[in-house]
Structures are given as C-alpha cells and as structure tokens.
Coordinates of C-alpha atoms and ligand atoms in Angstrom, one line a residue:
M1 CA 27.8 67.1 -13.6
A2 CA 24.0 64.5 -12.4
S3 CA 24.5 63.1 -10.0
K4 CA 24.3 58.6 -10.8
I5 CA 23.0 58.1 -7.5
S6 CA 19.0 56.9 -7.1
S7 CA 16.7 58.4 -5.4
F8 CA 13.4 56.4 -4.3
Q9 CA 10.4 56.9 -3.5
H10 CA 6.9 55.6 -1.3
Y11 CA 4.3 53.4 -2.8
I12 CA 0.8 54.2 -1.6
R13 CA -2.2 53.2 -3.3
G14 CA -0.7 51.4 -6.1
T15 CA 1.5 54.6 -7.1
F16 CA 5.1 56.0 -6.4
Q17 CA 4.8 59.2 -4.4
E18 CA 7.8 61.8 -4.5
A19 CA 9.2 62.2 -0.6
D20 CA 9.9 65.7 0.9
S21 CA 13.1 64.0 2.5
F22 CA 16.2 61.6 2.1
I23 CA 18.5 59.9 4.1
D24 CA 21.5 58.3 2.3
I25 CA 22.1 54.5 2.1
V26 CA 25.8 53.7 1.7
N27 CA 27.7 51.0 1.0
P28 CA 29.2 49.5 3.9
A29 CA 32.1 47.5 2.2
T30 CA 33.2 51.1 1.1
E31 CA 31.4 53.8 2.8
E32 CA 30.5 55.1 -0.5
V33 CA 26.6 56.5 -1.0
I34 CA 25.0 54.3 -3.7
G35 CA 21.3 55.8 -3.3
R36 CA 18.9 57.9 -1.0
G37 CA 15.7 56.4 0.8
P38 CA 12.5 58.8 1.0
V39 CA 11.8 59.1 4.4
G40 CA 8.0 59.7 5.1
S41 CA 6.4 62.1 8.1
G42 CA 3.4 61.6 9.9
D43 CA 1.2 63.0 6.8
V44 CA 2.9 60.3 4.2
V45 CA 1.9 57.3 7.3
D46 CA -1.3 58.9 7.3
K47 CA -1.9 58.5 3.5
A48 CA -0.3 54.6 3.6
V49 CA -2.3 53.4 6.5
A50 CA -5.7 55.0 4.9
A51 CA -4.8 53.1 1.7
A52 CA -4.5 50.2 3.7
R53 CA -7.8 50.3 5.7
A54 CA -9.9 51.5 2.2
A55 CA -8.1 48.4 0.2
Q56 CA -8.8 46.0 3.2
P57 CA -12.9 44.9 3.3
Q58 CA -12.4 43.7 -0.6
W59 CA -9.3 42.3 -0.3
A60 CA -10.5 39.9 2.8
A61 CA -13.9 39.2 0.4
R62 CA -12.0 37.5 -2.1
P63 CA -11.9 34.0 -1.2
A64 CA -8.2 33.2 -0.3
I65 CA -7.1 31.5 -3.1
E66 CA -7.4 34.1 -5.2
R67 CA -5.4 36.1 -2.9
A68 CA -3.0 33.4 -3.3
G69 CA -2.8 33.6 -7.3
Y70 CA -1.4 37.2 -6.6
L71 CA 1.5 36.1 -4.2
R72 CA 2.1 33.5 -6.9
K73 CA 2.7 35.9 -9.4
I74 CA 5.0 37.7 -7.0
T75 CA 6.9 34.7 -6.4
E76 CA 7.5 34.8 -10.2
K77 CA 8.7 38.2 -10.6
I78 CA 10.9 37.7 -7.7
R79 CA 12.5 34.5 -9.3
A80 CA 12.9 36.3 -12.5
N81 CA 15.2 38.9 -10.7
V82 CA 17.3 37.0 -8.1
D83 CA 20.5 38.2 -9.4
R84 CA 19.7 41.1 -9.9
L85 CA 17.7 41.4 -6.5
A86 CA 20.6 39.6 -4.4
R87 CA 23.0 42.2 -5.7
I88 CA 21.1 45.1 -4.2
V89 CA 20.9 43.2 -0.7
S90 CA 24.9 42.5 -0.9
E91 CA 26.1 46.2 -2.0
E92 CA 23.8 47.9 0.8
Q93 CA 23.7 45.1 3.4
G94 CA 27.2 43.8 3.1
K95 CA 26.4 39.9 3.5
T96 CA 27.9 37.4 0.3
L97 CA 26.8 37.0 -2.8
S98 CA 25.5 33.4 -2.2
L99 CA 23.9 34.4 1.0
A100 CA 22.0 37.1 -0.4
K101 CA 21.0 34.7 -3.1
L102 CA 20.0 32.3 -0.3
E103 CA 17.9 34.9 0.9
V104 CA 15.9 36.3 -2.3
A105 CA 15.2 32.7 -3.0
F106 CA 14.3 31.8 0.1
A107 CA 11.7 35.0 0.4
A108 CA 10.1 33.2 -2.9
D109 CA 9.7 30.1 -1.1
Y110 CA 8.1 31.5 2.2
I111 CA 5.9 33.6 0.2
D112 CA 4.6 30.4 -1.9
Y113 CA 4.1 28.3 1.3
M114 CA 2.2 31.0 2.8
A115 CA 0.2 31.2 -0.3
E116 CA -0.3 27.5 0.0
W117 CA -2.1 28.2 3.4
A118 CA -5.0 29.3 1.3
R119 CA -7.2 26.2 1.4
R120 CA -6.4 25.0 5.2
I121 CA -7.1 28.3 7.2
E122 CA -9.6 27.0 9.9
G123 CA -12.0 28.0 11.7
E124 CA -13.9 25.2 14.8
I125 CA -17.2 23.9 15.3
V126 CA -17.8 23.1 18.9
S127 CA -20.2 21.8 21.1
S128 CA -22.9 23.8 23.0
D129 CA -23.9 22.7 26.6
R130 CA -27.3 24.3 25.0
A131 CA -29.8 22.3 22.8
G132 CA -29.3 22.9 19.5
E133 CA -26.9 25.3 19.5
Q134 CA -24.0 25.8 17.2
I135 CA -20.9 27.3 18.7
F136 CA -18.6 28.5 15.6
V137 CA -15.3 30.0 16.5
F138 CA -14.4 31.7 13.1
R139 CA -10.9 33.2 12.3
K140 CA -10.8 36.4 10.5
P141 CA -8.1 38.9 9.2
L142 CA -7.2 41.7 11.7
G143 CA -7.4 44.8 9.3
V144 CA -4.7 46.8 8.6
V145 CA -0.8 45.4 9.5
A146 CA 1.9 47.9 10.3
G147 CA 5.5 45.8 9.7
I148 CA 8.6 47.1 10.6
L149 CA 12.1 46.0 9.4
P150 CA 15.3 45.5 10.3
W151 CA 18.4 45.4 8.0
N152 CA 19.8 41.7 8.8
F153 CA 18.0 40.1 6.4
P154 CA 16.1 43.0 4.4
F155 CA 14.6 40.9 1.7
F156 CA 13.4 38.0 3.4
M157 CA 11.7 40.2 6.1
I158 CA 9.3 41.5 3.8
A159 CA 8.5 38.2 3.0
R160 CA 7.9 37.2 6.7
K161 CA 6.0 40.0 6.9
M162 CA 3.7 40.9 4.0
A163 CA 2.9 37.2 3.1
P164 CA 1.0 35.9 6.3
A165 CA -0.4 39.2 6.4
L166 CA -1.9 39.5 2.7
I167 CA -3.0 35.4 2.6
T168 CA -5.6 36.3 5.4
G169 CA -6.9 39.0 4.1
N170 CA -5.0 41.7 5.9
T171 CA -3.3 44.8 4.0
I172 CA 0.0 45.9 5.3
V173 CA 2.0 49.0 5.2
I174 CA 5.6 48.1 5.0
K175 CA 8.6 50.3 6.9
P176 CA 12.1 48.9 5.9
S177 CA 15.1 49.7 7.5
E178 CA 16.7 53.1 6.9
E179 CA 19.6 51.4 6.8
T180 CA 18.9 48.8 3.7
P181 CA 15.7 50.0 1.9
I182 CA 16.8 49.8 -1.7
N183 CA 16.0 46.2 -2.3
C184 CA 12.5 47.0 -1.1
F185 CA 11.9 49.6 -3.0
E186 CA 13.2 47.5 -5.7
F187 CA 10.5 45.0 -4.6
V188 CA 8.0 47.3 -5.0
R189 CA 8.2 47.9 -8.5
L190 CA 8.1 44.2 -9.4
V191 CA 4.7 44.2 -7.4
A192 CA 3.9 47.6 -9.3
E193 CA 4.3 45.4 -12.1
T194 CA 1.7 42.5 -11.4
D195 CA -2.3 43.2 -10.9
L196 CA -2.2 43.3 -6.8
P197 CA -4.8 45.6 -5.9
P198 CA -3.8 49.3 -5.2
G199 CA -4.1 50.0 -1.2
V200 CA -3.2 46.2 -0.2
F201 CA 0.5 46.6 0.0
N202 CA 2.3 50.3 0.3
V203 CA 5.7 51.1 1.5
V204 CA 6.7 54.2 3.4
G205 CA 10.5 54.7 3.6
G206 CA 11.8 56.4 6.8
G207 CA 13.7 55.7 10.0
R208 CA 13.0 55.9 13.9
D209 CA 10.5 59.1 13.2
T210 CA 8.7 57.1 10.4
G211 CA 8.3 54.0 11.8
A212 CA 7.3 55.8 15.7
A213 CA 4.6 57.8 13.3
L214 CA 3.3 53.9 12.3
A215 CA 3.3 52.2 15.9
S216 CA 1.6 55.7 17.4
H217 CA -1.5 55.4 14.4
S218 CA -5.1 54.7 16.1
D219 CA -6.0 53.2 12.5
V220 CA -3.0 50.1 12.4
D221 CA -4.9 47.0 14.3
F222 CA -1.4 45.0 14.1
I223 CA 2.2 46.1 14.7
S224 CA 4.9 43.2 13.2
F225 CA 8.0 44.3 14.4
T226 CA 11.6 42.6 13.8
G227 CA 14.2 44.4 15.1
S228 CA 16.3 45.7 18.5
G229 CA 14.7 45.5 22.3
P230 CA 14.7 49.2 23.0
T231 CA 12.6 49.5 19.7
G232 CA 10.7 47.0 20.9
S233 CA 10.1 48.4 24.2
S234 CA 9.3 51.5 22.4
I235 CA 6.9 49.7 19.9
M236 CA 5.1 48.7 22.8
T237 CA 4.3 51.9 24.6
A238 CA 3.3 53.5 21.8
A239 CA 1.0 50.8 20.4
A240 CA -0.5 50.6 24.6
A241 CA -2.0 53.9 23.4
N242 CA -4.1 52.6 21.1
V243 CA -4.3 48.8 22.6
T244 CA -3.1 48.1 18.8
K245 CA -1.9 43.7 19.1
V246 CA 1.7 43.7 18.8
N247 CA 4.2 40.9 17.6
L248 CA 7.7 41.5 18.3
E249 CA 10.8 40.0 17.5
L250 CA 14.0 40.7 19.0
G251 CA 17.2 40.2 19.7
G252 CA 18.9 37.4 21.4
K253 CA 22.0 35.9 23.3
A254 CA 21.7 32.0 22.1
P255 CA 23.8 29.8 24.0
C256 CA 25.5 26.7 22.4
I257 CA 26.5 23.8 24.8
V258 CA 29.2 21.5 23.6
L259 CA 29.3 18.5 25.3
A260 CA 32.3 16.0 25.6
D261 CA 30.6 13.1 23.7
A262 CA 29.6 15.8 20.7
D263 CA 31.2 15.2 17.3
L264 CA 33.7 17.7 17.3
E265 CA 34.1 17.9 13.7
L266 CA 30.7 19.3 13.2
A267 CA 30.5 21.6 16.1
V268 CA 33.1 23.0 15.0
S269 CA 31.9 23.4 11.0
A270 CA 28.6 24.4 12.4
I271 CA 29.6 26.9 14.9
R272 CA 31.9 28.5 12.3
G273 CA 29.2 28.6 10.0
T274 CA 26.8 30.4 12.5
R275 CA 29.3 32.8 13.5
I276 CA 30.6 34.2 10.0
L277 CA 27.7 34.0 8.2
N278 CA 25.9 37.7 7.8
S279 CA 28.8 38.6 9.7
G280 CA 27.5 37.3 12.4
Q281 CA 24.0 39.6 12.5
A282 CA 21.2 36.5 12.9
C283 CA 19.5 36.9 15.5
S284 CA 19.6 33.1 16.3
S285 CA 23.7 32.9 15.4
A286 CA 25.1 31.4 18.6
E287 CA 26.1 34.0 20.6
R288 CA 28.2 32.4 23.7
V289 CA 29.7 28.7 23.7
Y290 CA 29.9 26.7 26.7
V291 CA 31.9 23.5 26.2
Q292 CA 32.6 20.8 28.6
R293 CA 36.2 20.6 29.8
S294 CA 37.4 17.6 29.1
V295 CA 37.2 18.8 25.5
A296 CA 37.6 22.4 25.6
A297 CA 41.1 22.7 24.6
E298 CA 40.7 20.6 21.1
F299 CA 37.5 22.2 20.8
T300 CA 39.1 25.8 20.8
D301 CA 41.8 25.0 18.7
K302 CA 40.2 23.3 16.0
I303 CA 37.0 26.5 16.0
T304 CA 39.9 28.9 16.5
S305 CA 41.9 27.6 13.1
A306 CA 38.4 27.4 11.2
I307 CA 37.6 30.8 12.0
S308 CA 41.2 32.4 11.4
A309 CA 40.9 30.8 7.7
T310 CA 37.6 33.3 7.5
R311 CA 38.3 35.3 3.6
L312 CA 37.2 38.9 4.6
G313 CA 36.1 41.2 1.4
N314 CA 33.5 43.1 -0.5
P315 CA 31.1 40.6 -1.9
L316 CA 30.7 42.5 -4.6
T317 CA 34.2 42.8 -5.9
D318 CA 36.3 40.0 -4.4
T319 CA 35.6 36.8 -5.4
D320 CA 36.2 33.8 -2.7
I321 CA 35.1 35.5 0.4
D322 CA 33.4 33.6 3.3
M323 CA 32.1 37.2 5.4
G324 CA 31.6 40.6 4.1
P325 CA 31.9 43.9 6.2
L326 CA 29.1 44.5 9.1
T327 CA 26.2 46.7 7.6
N328 CA 26.7 50.1 10.0
R329 CA 29.8 51.5 11.7
A330 CA 27.5 51.4 15.0
G331 CA 28.0 48.1 14.8
L332 CA 31.5 48.1 14.3
L333 CA 32.2 50.2 16.9
K334 CA 29.8 47.9 19.5
V335 CA 31.4 44.9 18.5
D336 CA 34.6 46.0 19.3
A337 CA 33.9 47.9 22.5
M338 CA 32.0 44.4 23.7
V339 CA 35.6 42.5 22.4
Q340 CA 38.2 44.8 24.0
A341 CA 36.1 44.4 27.4
A342 CA 36.4 41.2 27.2
I343 CA 39.7 41.2 27.1
K344 CA 40.0 43.9 30.0
D345 CA 38.5 41.2 32.1
G346 CA 40.3 38.6 31.5
A347 CA 39.3 37.1 28.0
T348 CA 42.1 35.7 25.8
V349 CA 42.0 36.3 22.3
R350 CA 42.5 33.4 19.8
T351 CA 42.5 34.6 16.9
G352 CA 40.3 38.4 15.7
G353 CA 40.3 41.2 18.3
A354 CA 40.4 44.0 15.8
Q355 CA 38.8 45.8 12.8
R356 CA 40.2 45.3 10.0
S357 CA 42.8 48.0 9.4
D358 CA 43.8 47.8 5.6
G359 CA 41.2 50.0 4.2
R360 CA 37.9 51.6 3.8
G361 CA 34.3 49.8 5.1
F362 CA 32.5 48.0 8.2
F363 CA 34.9 45.4 8.4
Y364 CA 35.9 43.2 11.7
A365 CA 38.2 40.5 12.2
P366 CA 36.3 37.0 13.0
T367 CA 37.3 36.7 16.7
V368 CA 37.4 34.0 19.2
L369 CA 37.4 34.6 22.7
A370 CA 38.9 31.9 25.5
D371 CA 38.8 32.6 29.4
C372 CA 35.6 34.2 29.1
K373 CA 33.5 34.2 32.7
S374 CA 29.5 34.2 33.1
D375 CA 29.7 38.1 34.5
M376 CA 31.3 39.3 31.3
S377 CA 29.2 41.6 28.7
I378 CA 30.3 39.2 26.1
M379 CA 28.9 36.6 27.3
R380 CA 25.1 38.5 28.7
D381 CA 24.6 41.0 25.9
E382 CA 23.9 40.9 22.3
T383 CA 27.2 41.0 20.3
F384 CA 25.5 40.9 16.4
G385 CA 29.1 40.3 15.5
P386 CA 31.6 38.0 14.2
V387 CA 32.7 37.0 17.9
L388 CA 32.5 33.8 19.3
P389 CA 33.6 34.2 23.4
I390 CA 33.9 30.5 25.2
Q391 CA 33.4 29.4 28.7
I392 CA 34.5 26.1 30.0
V393 CA 31.8 24.3 31.8
E394 CA 32.0 20.9 33.9
D395 CA 28.8 18.9 33.1
L396 CA 25.5 19.2 31.0
E397 CA 24.1 20.4 34.2
E398 CA 26.2 23.8 34.5
A399 CA 26.1 24.8 31.0
I400 CA 22.1 24.6 31.4
T401 CA 21.9 26.9 34.5
L402 CA 24.1 29.5 32.6
A403 CA 22.3 29.1 29.6
N404 CA 19.2 29.8 31.4
D405 CA 20.8 32.7 32.9
T406 CA 19.4 35.8 30.3
N407 CA 17.3 38.0 30.2
Y408 CA 16.9 36.6 26.7
G409 CA 15.1 33.4 25.2
L410 CA 15.1 32.7 21.2
T411 CA 17.5 30.4 19.9
S412 CA 19.7 27.4 22.0
S413 CA 22.0 24.8 20.8
V414 CA 23.4 21.7 21.8
Y415 CA 25.8 19.0 20.7
T416 CA 26.1 15.8 21.9
R417 CA 25.8 12.2 20.6
D418 CA 23.8 11.2 23.9
L419 CA 20.4 11.0 23.4
S420 CA 19.4 11.3 26.8
S421 CA 22.0 14.7 27.4
A422 CA 19.7 16.1 24.2
M423 CA 16.7 15.2 25.7
K424 CA 17.4 16.5 29.3
A425 CA 18.6 19.9 27.3
C426 CA 15.0 19.8 25.4
R427 CA 13.2 19.5 28.7
E428 CA 15.2 22.2 30.8
L429 CA 16.5 24.8 28.7
Q430 CA 14.4 27.6 28.1
F431 CA 14.2 28.9 24.9
G432 CA 11.8 29.4 22.0
E433 CA 14.1 27.2 19.9
T434 CA 16.8 24.6 20.4
Y435 CA 18.9 23.2 17.7
I436 CA 20.1 19.4 18.5
N437 CA 23.7 18.6 16.4
R438 CA 22.8 21.9 14.1
E439 CA 22.7 25.8 13.9
H440 CA 19.8 28.1 12.3
F441 CA 17.9 28.4 9.9
E442 CA 14.5 28.0 11.4
A443 CA 12.2 26.3 8.8
M444 CA 9.6 28.1 7.2
Q445 CA 6.6 25.4 8.5
G446 CA 8.6 25.4 12.3
F447 CA 7.9 28.8 14.3
H448 CA 10.3 31.3 15.3
A449 CA 9.2 33.1 18.3
G450 CA 11.2 34.1 21.4
I451 CA 10.8 34.3 25.3
R452 CA 11.7 37.1 27.7
K453 CA 13.0 40.0 26.4
S454 CA 13.5 38.5 22.8
G455 CA 9.8 38.7 22.3
I456 CA 6.3 38.7 22.1
G457 CA 4.8 36.3 19.8
G458 CA 6.4 34.6 16.4
A459 CA 6.4 33.8 13.3
D460 CA 6.3 31.2 10.7
G461 CA 4.0 27.8 10.1
K462 CA 0.4 27.3 11.1
H463 CA 0.8 29.4 14.4
G464 CA 2.8 32.6 12.7
L465 CA 0.4 32.9 10.2
Y466 CA -2.9 32.5 12.9
E467 CA -1.1 35.8 14.7
Y468 CA -2.6 37.7 11.7
M469 CA -6.0 36.8 12.7
Y470 CA -8.3 37.2 15.6
T471 CA -10.9 35.0 16.7
H472 CA -14.9 35.4 16.5
T473 CA -17.2 33.1 18.7
V474 CA -20.6 33.2 17.2
Y475 CA -23.2 31.1 18.9
V476 CA -26.2 29.9 17.0
Q477 CA -29.7 29.2 18.3
A478 CA -32.0 28.1 15.1
Ligands
NAD501 P1 16.2 48.3 15.2 O1 15.5 48.3 16.3 O2 17.3 49.4 15.5 O3 15.4 49.0 13.9 C1 14.6 48.3 13.2 C2 13.1 49.0 12.7 O4 12.7 49.6 13.5 C3 14.0 50.1 11.8 O5 13.0 49.9 10.5 C4 13.8 51.1 12.1 O6 13.9 52.5 11.3 C5 12.5 50.8 13.2 N1 12.6 52.3 14.4 C6 14.1 52.5 15.0 N2 13.5 53.2 16.4 C7 11.8 53.0 15.9 C8 10.6 53.5 17.3 N3 10.6 54.1 18.0 N4 9.3 53.1 16.6 C9 9.4 52.8 15.3 N5 10.1 52.2 15.0 C10 11.6 52.6 14.9 O7 16.8 47.0 14.6 P2 18.0 46.5 13.7 O8 19.2 47.4 14.2 O9 17.9 47.2 12.5 O10 18.3 45.0 13.9 C11 19.4 44.4 14.7 C12 18.2 44.0 15.4 O11 17.0 43.1 15.4 C13 19.0 42.8 16.5 O12 18.8 43.3 18.0 C14 18.5 41.6 16.2 O13 19.0 40.3 17.1 C15 16.6 41.7 16.0 N6 16.5 40.2 15.0 C16 15.7 39.9 15.8 C17 15.1 39.0 15.0 C18 14.3 37.9 15.4 O14 13.5 36.9 14.9 N7 13.9 37.7 16.6 C19 15.4 38.5 13.7 C20 16.3 39.6 12.9 C21 16.7 40.7 13.8

C-alpha cells in the first residue's frame, strides 16, 4: 500500500530540489509519523549559499520599497492560509490551535512591519574636523544570511529572520528545525507562488549536521540563530573560523518577582498564562517565581488552583483545551528529571509533578512546586516545560539579588502596585527585558535581546533591523 506520508524538498534558486535522505517528523500528541523532512548535505548547503550569493547584488540594488512589495505579496498569501498553516504548526509542534493561529497571523503582521522600514532606513552625515569635508555613514546589507531556527515558534521564526534580512537587501538560506519543518516547507510553496526573484529566499532541511555546514560556510556573511545555549556556542565556534558575524538568541531562566502589594489576581492569571502557553516552551516564559513572604501562601494557593484547572489534550482532535503536549520526548524526559530532582531536594508538589499516564503523546501535567531553594537546578537551569517553581523571599532587595544570580539574562517580570518598587527593579535587574505587571509577548517594535548566556545581539524593531546591516563610512573631500 502506498504511504500517505508526504516527503518534502529543499527550495534553492526558486526550484524544489529532491533530497537524498529524510528524517521522520512526529506528531507529539500521537507519536505518529506525519511527514518526512529532507536532510541537506554539505553539497546542498553549498548550492543554497551559492544561489543566495548570486541573487544578492541585484536584490540589494532594488529600491527598498520594491523589496517591501515582494514581502507584502508573501503576507497576502500567509493571511489567505492562516487556518491551514496553523493546523500544520499544531500538528507537528503541539501548541493549541488558537495559539498556532496567533503565531501565523503575527508572522504576517511582523513581515508587514519590517516592510514598513523600506522608507525609514537611514544613514548619517557627520560633521568633519577638516574644512570642506563630508563624512557619510551608509548602512548596507551584510550579504548572505543563514537563519537557523528552533522548533518552539517555528513559523514566526521564519518571519523574524527572513523579513529583516530581505528588506535590508540581504538574501537568506533558512534551515528550519528538523523537528518542525513542515510549516516552513508549506510556507515555501506560498513563496514559490509569488514572483520573488530566485535565490533571494532558500530553504534547506536537516538537523545538526546541516546547521553546522551552514554555520561553518565561508560564504555566509551573517548567522542569525535561535535555539539552545550549547548549540549557540557550537555555532559561534564554527563562525570564528571565518570571522562570520553571529546573532544568538538563546535560552532563558526568567525570574518573576511577586511583591506583597501586587494585584494577586492579575499576577496569578498572567503567570499561569505564561507557564502553560506553548506547554511552557517559550524562551521568555517565567521560569522561577520569587514571592514575598506575607503573600506567599495566598499566591501559591491561587496559582495552584489556576494551574491545576488546565485542560490538556490533542490540539487537533480535542476541543476546549488550554495546553497540548511538549514537542519532543527529550523535552518530556528533561522536564520530569528536573521535577523529580527538585522533589528529592525538598520541593513540595502542589499540583502535577508527573507525565500524563493515560495514553500516547509527550504530555506533562502542569506543575507547581513550592518550598524551592535557589541552589536547586529547577531554580537555576532552563526547564522549558509547564513547571512553576516558587521560592519565598523577604523583600524586593533579596528577590533582585536572587534574580540576578544566574547565567542567563533574557527576560524578567515584576508584579507590584508601587511605582518606586517598579523603578528600583528596572534599575537593578540585569536582563535584556523586564515586564512590569505582565508577562510576554515582546513587541515587534521593541528589541528582544539577552545578555550573559542568553545571547549576543537581538531581534525586532530598529535595533533588530540594523543587525542585518553594516556601516560604511565615507570621507569626501570634494
Ligand atoms: P537547538 O539548539 O537544539 O536547535 C536549534 C536549531 O539549531 C535547529 O535547527 C537545529 O537543527 C540546529 N542545530 C543543532 N546543532 C547545530 C550545530 N551544531 N550547528 C548548527 N545548527 C545546529 O534548540 P531547540 O531545542 O530547537 O530550541 C529550544 C531552545 O531555543 C531553548 O533553549 C529556548 O530557550 C531557545 N529559544 C530562544 C529564543 C530567544 O529568542 N532567545 C526563542 C526561542 C527559543
């Protein structure tokens, strides 16, 4: 009997290219194989980079407003296919259908936002020390971008790399995660229906080896990577050989501070939302809570009852669910190992604390752990799952000290109604982002960037856009 499972192809120089080898893609809710993703060898990566290189000068020579026109044709295609693309994202990644629709629609908005920069990219004219001299600072595209993507927001990540790259005159080779490539290959089909010039946008499938071939490629000018810290280090090492510029968006261990004067209802609702959204697999989700002693019992009771009401299910077949499975078995095992270690070290399970035992799929029960201490792994290492560890603190001072005592530095949040507490937190928290009285998401016009081991550089807004350009300073005596 013929297999109904689709195999996908690379997309290079505007044409679909058969792959020699494939990797199975699994639905995390059912553990069934739902597709076969192509795996690109070094030769395939060479071809894709050569295609991007060949297309880049002409692409950059077009007025930016023309490039914006091509991007807008792509967003029209996305908007006409939101429901279909969202089902694909849910099926291969495991998020709820409502979140997948939000992700796909947001990706279209994001591309449009970047297209709006067409008329806003600016250089500078600086006054010179020499008579009659003009100093011009031009902004120019870096050239060929390699975009290496994670699996947690797979569709949005395509937009986050492709849109700033293309509007600024770069061309790009995207490598989606081997866990969730189908949405990217469906996106490719939509791009292929537009008249985007061949070679401007290329996609190569594959996993670590394909990513490593891209990262070490001597003809890539900029590597824009989102993923885990260890992979980020490997990419930086590979890039070092060619002195290639890197932009690394890595993991986080976001602290969340709940003070005695906080609006507890708001804090509970926002923190529950961030913890179960995408099954806790978001780099900016609150990963550890520091709650002031006088409200600790009330907060813990309320968040426990809110989180224990979470409805788990298969995003495509169960209605009225709040959360799907984790995306892969490795994640499930890691989350459970961290929870069991915390329990062994003295944490108290208030709800959850185990894998879902009834049936298939990578489901983990939303978990609240009380009595956590700052030396536990659950308070120090990225969990990337639906687990909320809570530690009691005496005051804001102690909370800030513990929050800053981390290798990570991506996001952080504070709940308080006191302006001076909020401002003290803004001054003293050492993170790329802080949310006061809310959790993520970050805004497309902001700047999403981590410090310490959370990354180098950032994405979104003006600062994210200019990451894709270099400056060329020209001194004119004329
Ligand atoms: P990962 O590092 O395992 O994989 C990411 C990508 O890198 C995949 O496409 C993979 O094939 C590729 N890859 C793996 N090894 C490689 C190598 N040696 N060279 C080049 N490429 C290689 O990450 P993941 O598990 O897909 O994503 C989860 C992680 O991403 C979490 O740590 C999360 O915090 C982080 N993340 C960060 C942000 C952010 O904006 N900071 C956003 C989303 C996810």
